[in-house]
Amino acid sequence: MSKKVPFVTKEQLEEIVKTYPTPFHIYDEKGIRENAKALKEAFSWNKGFKEFFAVKATPNPFLIDILRDYGCGCDCSSMTELMLSNAMGVEGKDIMFSSNETPAKEYQYAAKIGATINLDDITHIEYLEQAIGTLPETISLRYNPGGVFKISNSIMDNPGDAKYGFTTEQLFEGFRILQKKGVKHFGIHAFLASNTVTNDYYPTLAKQLFEVAVQIHKETGADIRFINLSGGIGIPYRPDQEGNDIRAIGEGVRKVYEEILTPAGMGDVAIYTELGRFMMGPYGHLVTTAIHQKHTHKEYIGCDACAVNLMRPAMYGAYHHITVMGKEDAPCDHQYDVVGSLCENNDKFAIDRMLPKIDIGDLLVIHDTGAHGFSMGYNYNGKLKSAELLLKEDGSVQLIRRAETPKDYFATFDCFDIYQKFDFEE
Ligand SMILES: *Cc1c(COP(=O)(O)O)cnc(C)c1O
């Protein structure tokens, strides 16, 4: 069993909590940079390679700015994500709009800022044309071959059950329609399995997409400029999991590229990715304090964070490793449910987890919260969103999002008289 070691020490955290009380998310600049560099190198064989960071995973401009140092663009799923990317000065061609069930005004905005639109359905061709009055020169189509996605004999995911994308028939038809309507350049996108912890996912997906691309190119002559492998490269949430090797993944994709695209005269197709989890997941911790202990039918540790800070355990039963700071070498001889304060019994970060004896006041690090962590947060029970901090390479700490205050929570009443009655002293 490999060991999961926090990227901050107990001493560092004890200093940090003097200024920023728990709970908060903290991110590791050094880890983010090293990983982004490794991804870039792994795909450096492809001239047009670009990672469009899935903004929904961690929509924080300070973190996205770090990724931009490695040539990353933004993959957006909504109006506010487009606005954020645009406000950060990300150029239109560096923004991918991979949305679904998209309102007309979001297409209009995406077109205005020059983002590449990735259509989720064949009926959206007409919808987009009506929304923006024309069609852009370049369009991407999201493909969903249906069935189950298998690697060797194991089922990775179930695209046939997913709401996304064009069927194979619709994809060919979509290309024909768009060519007739004057669209000049194309991309093909697919996201067929999530959080894959295997070096074979991207190469297997790439092979499938490359074969379809060659067939479409042969049948329609369409100018396919890029293939977007989207997200789905996972991270080892559990200590017994072996992480992905991005070099091996890049190499695996190169092999199928040279087998399929190059001989078809398509050796200039760019590879795009839209990774979220892989780019940020391991480089975030949720830090919380044990504030209660309860001995009833089970042993409970109550902490000052709850599911609004990290929803994955409540939503998917997801495993997040927990380190009790300062007790890294103590025996894990106590069985706990580690819980938050929501009036909702699924608000548990861990169930029946063997941990060292926890005392009130202990700092707990909940691992791998850097993607789909803070961003999935919500305000149930009137809980406020936490701060986000960045542990910089020089060891200093920067506040990159302040914690919400009651005033933020009540702000949407500011157009009503009752707002005047609130007293926001904290
Ligand atoms: C969520 C999402 C991603 C990122 O997925 P990860 O699992 O975080 O890599 C990429 N593209 C699209 C279209 C998505 O919806």
Coordinates of C-alpha atoms and ligand atoms in Angstrom, one line a residue:
M1 CA 0.0 0.0 0.0
S2 CA 1.5 3.3 -1.1
K3 CA 1.3 6.2 1.4
K4 CA -0.7 9.3 0.7
V5 CA 1.3 12.2 2.1
P6 CA -0.2 15.7 2.4
F7 CA 1.6 18.5 0.6
V8 CA 1.5 20.7 3.7
T9 CA 2.9 19.9 7.1
K10 CA 1.1 20.2 10.4
E11 CA 3.4 23.1 11.4
Q12 CA 2.5 25.0 8.1
L13 CA -1.2 24.4 8.7
E14 CA -1.0 25.6 12.3
E15 CA 0.5 28.8 11.0
I16 CA -2.1 29.1 8.3
V17 CA -5.1 28.6 10.5
K18 CA -4.1 31.6 12.6
T19 CA -5.0 33.8 9.6
Y20 CA -7.5 31.6 7.8
P21 CA -9.8 29.5 10.0
T22 CA -10.9 26.0 8.9
P23 CA -12.5 24.8 6.8
F24 CA -10.7 25.8 3.6
H25 CA -9.4 24.3 0.4
I26 CA -5.6 24.7 -0.2
Y27 CA -3.9 24.1 -3.5
D28 CA -0.3 23.1 -4.2
E29 CA 1.3 25.4 -6.9
K30 CA 4.4 23.2 -7.2
G31 CA 2.4 20.0 -7.9
I32 CA 0.1 21.8 -10.4
R33 CA 3.1 23.1 -12.3
E34 CA 5.0 19.8 -12.4
N35 CA 2.0 17.9 -13.6
A36 CA 1.0 20.5 -16.3
K37 CA 4.6 20.4 -17.6
A38 CA 4.6 16.6 -17.7
L39 CA 1.3 16.6 -19.7
K40 CA 2.7 19.1 -22.2
E41 CA 5.9 17.0 -22.6
A42 CA 3.9 13.8 -23.0
F43 CA 2.1 15.2 -26.0
S44 CA 4.9 17.4 -27.4
W45 CA 5.1 15.0 -30.4
N46 CA 1.8 16.5 -31.7
K47 CA 2.4 20.0 -33.1
G48 CA -1.1 21.3 -32.4
F49 CA -1.6 19.7 -29.0
K50 CA -3.6 21.8 -26.5
E51 CA -5.1 21.1 -23.1
F52 CA -8.3 23.1 -22.5
F53 CA -8.6 22.9 -18.8
A54 CA -12.2 21.9 -17.7
V55 CA -13.1 25.1 -15.9
K56 CA -16.0 23.4 -14.0
A57 CA -13.5 21.3 -12.1
T58 CA -11.8 24.3 -10.4
P59 CA -13.1 27.7 -11.6
N60 CA -10.5 29.9 -9.9
P61 CA -8.6 32.4 -12.1
F62 CA -5.4 32.2 -10.0
L63 CA -5.2 28.5 -10.6
I64 CA -6.1 28.7 -14.3
D65 CA -3.4 31.4 -14.7
I66 CA -0.8 28.9 -13.5
L67 CA -2.0 26.4 -16.2
R68 CA -1.8 29.1 -18.9
D69 CA 2.0 29.2 -18.3
Y70 CA 2.0 25.7 -19.9
G71 CA -0.1 26.7 -22.9
C72 CA -3.5 25.6 -21.5
G73 CA -6.7 27.1 -22.7
C74 CA -10.2 26.7 -21.1
D75 CA -13.0 24.3 -21.7
C76 CA -16.3 25.9 -20.6
S77 CA -19.7 24.4 -19.9
S78 CA -21.7 27.6 -19.2
M79 CA -22.1 31.3 -19.6
T80 CA -20.2 32.2 -16.4
E81 CA -17.3 29.9 -17.2
L82 CA -17.1 31.6 -20.6
M83 CA -17.2 35.0 -19.0
L84 CA -14.5 34.0 -16.5
S85 CA -12.2 32.7 -19.3
N86 CA -12.8 35.8 -21.4
A87 CA -12.3 38.2 -18.5
M88 CA -8.9 36.4 -17.8
G89 CA -7.9 37.4 -21.3
V90 CA -8.0 33.8 -22.7
E91 CA -8.2 34.2 -26.5
G92 CA -11.3 32.9 -28.3
K93 CA -9.4 30.1 -30.1
D94 CA -8.2 29.0 -26.7
I95 CA -11.7 28.5 -25.4
M96 CA -13.7 25.3 -26.1
F97 CA -17.4 25.5 -25.4
S98 CA -18.3 21.9 -24.6
S99 CA -21.8 22.4 -23.3
N100 CA -25.0 20.6 -23.5
E101 CA -28.7 21.6 -23.4
T102 CA -27.3 25.1 -24.2
P103 CA -29.4 28.3 -24.1
A104 CA -29.3 30.4 -27.2
K105 CA -27.8 33.4 -25.4
E106 CA -24.8 31.2 -24.3
Y107 CA -24.1 30.2 -27.9
Q108 CA -24.4 33.9 -28.8
Y109 CA -21.8 34.9 -26.2
A110 CA -19.5 32.0 -27.2
A111 CA -19.7 33.1 -30.8
K112 CA -19.1 36.7 -29.9
I113 CA -15.9 35.9 -28.0
G114 CA -14.7 33.5 -30.7
A115 CA -14.8 30.3 -28.7
T116 CA -14.9 27.0 -30.6
I117 CA -18.4 25.5 -30.2
N118 CA -18.6 21.8 -29.6
L119 CA -22.2 20.7 -30.6
D120 CA -23.8 18.1 -28.4
D121 CA -26.6 17.1 -30.8
I122 CA -27.7 17.1 -34.4
T123 CA -30.7 19.3 -33.7
H124 CA -28.3 21.9 -32.3
I125 CA -27.1 22.7 -35.8
E126 CA -30.3 24.5 -36.6
Y127 CA -30.6 25.9 -33.1
L128 CA -27.1 27.4 -33.3
E129 CA -27.7 28.8 -36.7
Q130 CA -30.9 30.5 -35.5
A131 CA -29.2 31.7 -32.3
I132 CA -26.2 33.4 -34.0
G133 CA -27.6 34.0 -37.5
T134 CA -24.9 32.0 -39.3
L135 CA -22.5 29.2 -38.5
P136 CA -18.9 29.6 -37.5
E137 CA -16.1 28.5 -39.8
T138 CA -15.0 25.8 -37.4
I139 CA -17.3 23.5 -35.5
S140 CA -16.7 20.5 -33.3
L141 CA -19.1 17.6 -32.9
R142 CA -19.5 15.5 -29.8
Y143 CA -19.6 11.8 -30.6
N144 CA -21.3 9.0 -28.5
P145 CA -21.0 5.6 -30.1
G146 CA -23.3 4.1 -27.5
G147 CA -22.9 0.6 -25.9
V148 CA -20.4 0.2 -23.2
F149 CA -16.8 1.4 -23.2
K150 CA -14.4 -1.5 -22.7
I151 CA -10.7 -1.9 -22.3
S152 CA -9.7 -5.5 -22.9
N153 CA -12.7 -7.2 -21.3
S154 CA -13.4 -4.8 -18.5
I155 CA -16.3 -2.3 -18.8
M156 CA -15.0 1.2 -18.0
D157 CA -18.2 3.1 -18.5
N158 CA -21.6 3.1 -20.2
P159 CA -21.9 5.7 -23.0
G160 CA -25.1 4.1 -24.2
D161 CA -26.7 5.5 -21.0
A162 CA -25.2 8.9 -21.3
K163 CA -27.2 11.9 -22.5
Y164 CA -24.3 13.4 -24.5
G165 CA -23.3 13.4 -28.1
F166 CA -24.3 12.4 -31.7
T167 CA -24.8 8.7 -32.6
T168 CA -22.5 7.4 -35.3
E169 CA -25.2 7.9 -38.0
Q170 CA -25.9 11.4 -36.8
L171 CA -22.2 12.2 -36.8
F172 CA -21.8 11.4 -40.5
E173 CA -25.1 13.2 -41.2
G174 CA -24.0 16.2 -39.2
F175 CA -20.8 16.6 -41.2
R176 CA -22.7 16.5 -44.4
I177 CA -25.2 19.1 -43.3
L178 CA -22.5 21.4 -41.9
Q179 CA -20.4 21.1 -45.1
K180 CA -23.5 22.0 -47.1
K181 CA -24.0 25.0 -44.9
G182 CA -20.5 26.2 -45.6
V183 CA -18.7 25.2 -42.4
K184 CA -15.0 24.8 -43.3
H185 CA -13.1 23.1 -40.5
F186 CA -14.1 20.4 -38.1
G187 CA -13.3 18.8 -34.8
I188 CA -14.5 15.5 -33.2
H189 CA -14.9 15.2 -29.5
A190 CA -15.8 12.3 -27.2
F191 CA -15.9 11.7 -23.5
L192 CA -16.7 8.0 -22.9
A193 CA -15.4 7.1 -19.5
S194 CA -14.8 9.1 -16.3
N195 CA -12.0 8.9 -13.7
T196 CA -10.1 6.1 -15.5
V197 CA -7.1 4.9 -13.6
T198 CA -5.4 3.1 -16.5
N199 CA -2.9 4.2 -19.1
D200 CA -5.1 2.6 -21.8
Y201 CA -8.1 4.8 -21.7
Y202 CA -6.9 7.6 -24.0
P203 CA -5.2 5.3 -26.5
T204 CA -8.3 3.2 -26.8
L205 CA -10.6 6.2 -27.1
A206 CA -8.1 7.8 -29.6
K207 CA -8.1 4.7 -31.8
Q208 CA -11.9 4.7 -32.0
L209 CA -12.0 8.4 -32.8
F210 CA -9.2 8.3 -35.3
E211 CA -10.9 5.5 -37.2
V212 CA -14.2 7.4 -37.4
A213 CA -12.3 10.5 -38.4
V214 CA -10.5 8.7 -41.3
Q215 CA -13.8 7.3 -42.4
I216 CA -15.6 10.7 -42.3
H217 CA -12.7 12.3 -44.1
K218 CA -12.8 9.7 -46.9
E219 CA -16.6 9.8 -47.3
T220 CA -17.1 13.6 -47.1
G221 CA -13.6 15.1 -47.7
A222 CA -14.2 17.2 -44.6
D223 CA -11.2 19.1 -43.2
I224 CA -10.8 17.7 -39.7
R225 CA -8.5 19.9 -37.8
F226 CA -8.6 18.4 -34.3
I227 CA -9.6 15.4 -32.3
N228 CA -10.6 16.2 -28.7
L229 CA -10.0 13.4 -26.3
S230 CA -11.8 15.5 -23.6
G231 CA -11.5 14.6 -19.9
G232 CA -11.6 11.3 -18.1
I233 CA -8.0 10.6 -17.1
G234 CA -8.4 9.8 -13.4
I235 CA -6.4 10.0 -10.2
P236 CA -5.7 7.5 -7.5
Y237 CA -8.1 8.5 -4.7
R238 CA -7.3 5.3 -2.8
P239 CA -3.8 4.6 -1.3
D240 CA -3.7 1.2 -3.0
Q241 CA -4.2 2.6 -6.5
E242 CA -1.4 3.1 -8.9
G243 CA -1.6 6.6 -10.6
N244 CA -1.6 7.1 -14.3
D245 CA 1.6 7.6 -16.1
I246 CA 1.0 10.5 -18.5
R247 CA 4.2 9.8 -20.5
A248 CA 2.9 6.3 -21.2
I249 CA -0.6 7.7 -22.1
G250 CA 1.0 10.3 -24.5
E251 CA 3.1 7.6 -26.1
G252 CA 0.1 5.3 -26.4
V253 CA -1.9 8.0 -28.3
R254 CA 1.2 8.7 -30.5
K255 CA 1.3 5.0 -31.5
V256 CA -2.3 4.8 -32.7
Y257 CA -2.0 8.3 -34.3
E258 CA 0.9 6.9 -36.4
E259 CA -1.0 3.7 -37.2
I260 CA -4.2 5.3 -38.3
L261 CA -4.1 9.1 -39.0
T262 CA -0.6 9.4 -40.5
P263 CA -1.1 6.8 -43.2
A264 CA -4.5 8.4 -44.1
G265 CA -2.8 11.6 -44.9
M266 CA -4.1 13.2 -41.7
G267 CA -0.8 13.6 -39.9
D268 CA -1.5 17.3 -39.2
V269 CA -4.6 16.7 -37.0
A270 CA -4.2 18.4 -33.6
I271 CA -4.9 16.5 -30.4
Y272 CA -6.9 18.4 -27.8
T273 CA -7.7 17.4 -24.2
E274 CA -10.1 18.8 -21.7
L275 CA -8.7 17.4 -18.5
G276 CA -10.1 18.6 -15.2
R277 CA -9.5 16.0 -12.5
F278 CA -6.1 15.0 -13.7
M279 CA -4.9 18.6 -13.8
M280 CA -6.0 19.7 -10.3
G281 CA -7.4 16.8 -8.3
P282 CA -4.4 15.7 -6.3
Y283 CA -3.2 19.2 -5.8
G284 CA -6.0 20.3 -3.5
H285 CA -6.8 19.4 0.2
L286 CA -9.8 20.3 2.2
V287 CA -8.6 21.2 5.7
T288 CA -11.0 20.8 8.5
T289 CA -10.9 20.7 12.3
A290 CA -12.4 17.9 14.5
I291 CA -14.8 19.8 16.7
H292 CA -17.0 17.0 18.2
Q293 CA -16.9 13.4 19.2
K294 CA -20.0 11.3 19.5
H295 CA -20.2 7.8 21.0
T296 CA -23.6 6.3 20.1
H297 CA -24.4 3.4 17.9
K298 CA -21.2 4.2 16.2
E299 CA -18.2 6.4 16.8
Y300 CA -18.5 9.8 15.1
I301 CA -16.0 12.6 14.5
G302 CA -17.8 15.8 13.7
C303 CA -15.8 18.3 11.8
D304 CA -16.3 22.0 10.8
A305 CA -16.4 21.1 7.0
C306 CA -19.5 19.4 5.5
A307 CA -20.8 18.2 2.2
V308 CA -21.2 21.7 0.9
N309 CA -17.4 21.9 0.9
L310 CA -16.9 18.5 -0.8
M311 CA -19.9 16.8 -2.2
R312 CA -18.3 13.7 -3.8
P313 CA -18.6 11.3 -0.9
A314 CA -22.3 12.2 -0.3
M315 CA -23.1 12.2 -4.0
Y316 CA -21.2 9.2 -5.3
G317 CA -20.0 7.4 -2.2
A318 CA -16.6 8.5 -3.4
Y319 CA -13.5 7.7 -1.3
H320 CA -11.3 10.5 -0.2
H321 CA -8.3 9.7 1.9
I322 CA -8.0 11.4 5.3
T323 CA -4.8 12.2 7.1
V324 CA -5.0 13.2 10.8
M325 CA -2.2 15.7 11.0
G326 CA 0.6 14.9 13.4
K327 CA -0.6 11.3 13.7
E328 CA 0.8 10.0 10.4
D329 CA 2.7 7.3 12.1
A330 CA 0.2 6.4 14.8
P331 CA -1.7 3.0 14.4
C332 CA -5.0 3.2 12.6
D333 CA -6.8 1.4 15.4
H334 CA -10.0 3.4 15.7
Q335 CA -13.0 3.0 13.5
Y336 CA -14.9 6.3 12.7
D337 CA -17.6 7.9 10.7
V338 CA -16.1 11.3 9.9
V339 CA -19.1 13.6 9.4
G340 CA -20.2 17.2 8.6
S341 CA -23.0 19.2 10.1
L342 CA -25.7 19.0 7.5
C343 CA -29.1 17.8 8.5
E344 CA -28.6 15.1 6.0
N345 CA -27.4 11.6 7.0
N346 CA -25.3 11.2 3.8
D347 CA -23.0 14.1 5.0
K348 CA -20.2 11.7 5.8
F349 CA -16.6 12.2 4.5
A350 CA -15.8 8.6 5.6
I351 CA -17.8 5.7 6.9
D352 CA -16.2 3.0 9.1
R353 CA -12.8 4.3 8.3
M354 CA -9.8 3.0 10.4
L355 CA -7.9 6.0 11.6
P356 CA -5.6 7.0 14.4
K357 CA -7.4 8.1 17.6
I358 CA -8.7 11.6 16.9
D359 CA -8.9 14.3 19.5
I360 CA -10.9 17.4 19.4
G361 CA -8.9 20.2 17.8
D362 CA -7.0 17.8 15.5
L363 CA -6.6 19.1 11.9
L364 CA -7.8 16.7 9.3
V365 CA -6.6 16.8 5.7
I366 CA -9.1 15.4 3.2
H367 CA -7.1 14.5 0.1
D368 CA -7.6 15.0 -3.7
T369 CA -10.2 17.8 -3.5
G370 CA -8.5 20.0 -6.1
A371 CA -11.1 19.1 -8.8
H372 CA -14.8 18.8 -8.5
G373 CA -14.4 19.8 -4.9
F374 CA -15.0 23.4 -4.0
S375 CA -16.7 23.9 -7.4
M376 CA -19.5 21.4 -6.7
G377 CA -20.3 23.3 -3.5
Y378 CA -23.7 24.6 -2.6
N379 CA -25.5 26.4 0.2
Y380 CA -27.7 23.8 1.8
N381 CA -28.6 24.4 5.4
G382 CA -27.5 28.0 4.8
K383 CA -23.9 26.9 4.9
L384 CA -21.4 29.3 3.4
K385 CA -18.6 28.4 0.9
S386 CA -15.1 28.3 2.3
A387 CA -12.0 30.2 1.3
E388 CA -9.5 28.8 -1.2
L389 CA -5.8 29.2 -0.5
L390 CA -2.7 28.7 -2.7
L391 CA 0.5 27.2 -1.2
K392 CA 3.0 28.9 -3.4
E393 CA 6.3 27.4 -4.5
D394 CA 8.2 29.6 -2.1
G395 CA 6.1 28.2 0.8
S396 CA 4.0 31.4 1.3
V397 CA 0.3 31.2 1.3
Q398 CA -2.0 33.4 -0.9
L399 CA -5.7 33.8 -0.4
I400 CA -7.2 33.1 -3.9
R401 CA -10.9 33.3 -2.9
R402 CA -12.2 34.6 0.4
A403 CA -14.8 32.7 2.3
E404 CA -18.4 33.6 1.8
T405 CA -20.1 35.8 4.4
P406 CA -23.7 36.0 5.4
K407 CA -23.9 39.1 3.3
D408 CA -23.1 37.1 0.2
Y409 CA -25.7 34.5 1.2
F410 CA -28.4 37.2 1.5
A411 CA -27.2 39.2 -1.5
T412 CA -30.0 37.9 -3.8
F413 CA -32.6 39.6 -1.5
D414 CA -31.0 43.0 -2.1
C415 CA -33.8 44.1 -4.4
F416 CA -36.4 43.6 -1.6
D417 CA -37.2 45.7 1.4
I418 CA -36.5 42.9 3.8
Y419 CA -32.8 43.2 2.9
Q420 CA -32.6 46.4 4.9
K421 CA -33.6 44.5 8.0
F422 CA -30.6 42.1 7.9
D423 CA -27.8 42.9 10.3
F424 CA -24.6 41.7 8.7
E425 CA -22.3 42.2 11.7
E426 CA -20.3 39.0 12.1
Ligands
LIG1 C1 -16.4 17.4 -16.9 C2 -15.9 17.5 -18.2 C3 -14.5 17.4 -18.5 C4 -13.5 17.2 -17.4 O1 -13.6 15.9 -16.9 P1 -12.5 15.3 -15.8 O2 -13.1 14.0 -15.4 O3 -12.4 16.3 -14.7 O4 -11.2 15.1 -16.6 C5 -14.1 17.6 -19.8 N1 -15.0 17.8 -20.8 C6 -16.3 17.8 -20.6 C7 -17.2 18.1 -21.7 C8 -16.8 17.7 -19.3 O5 -18.1 17.7 -19.1

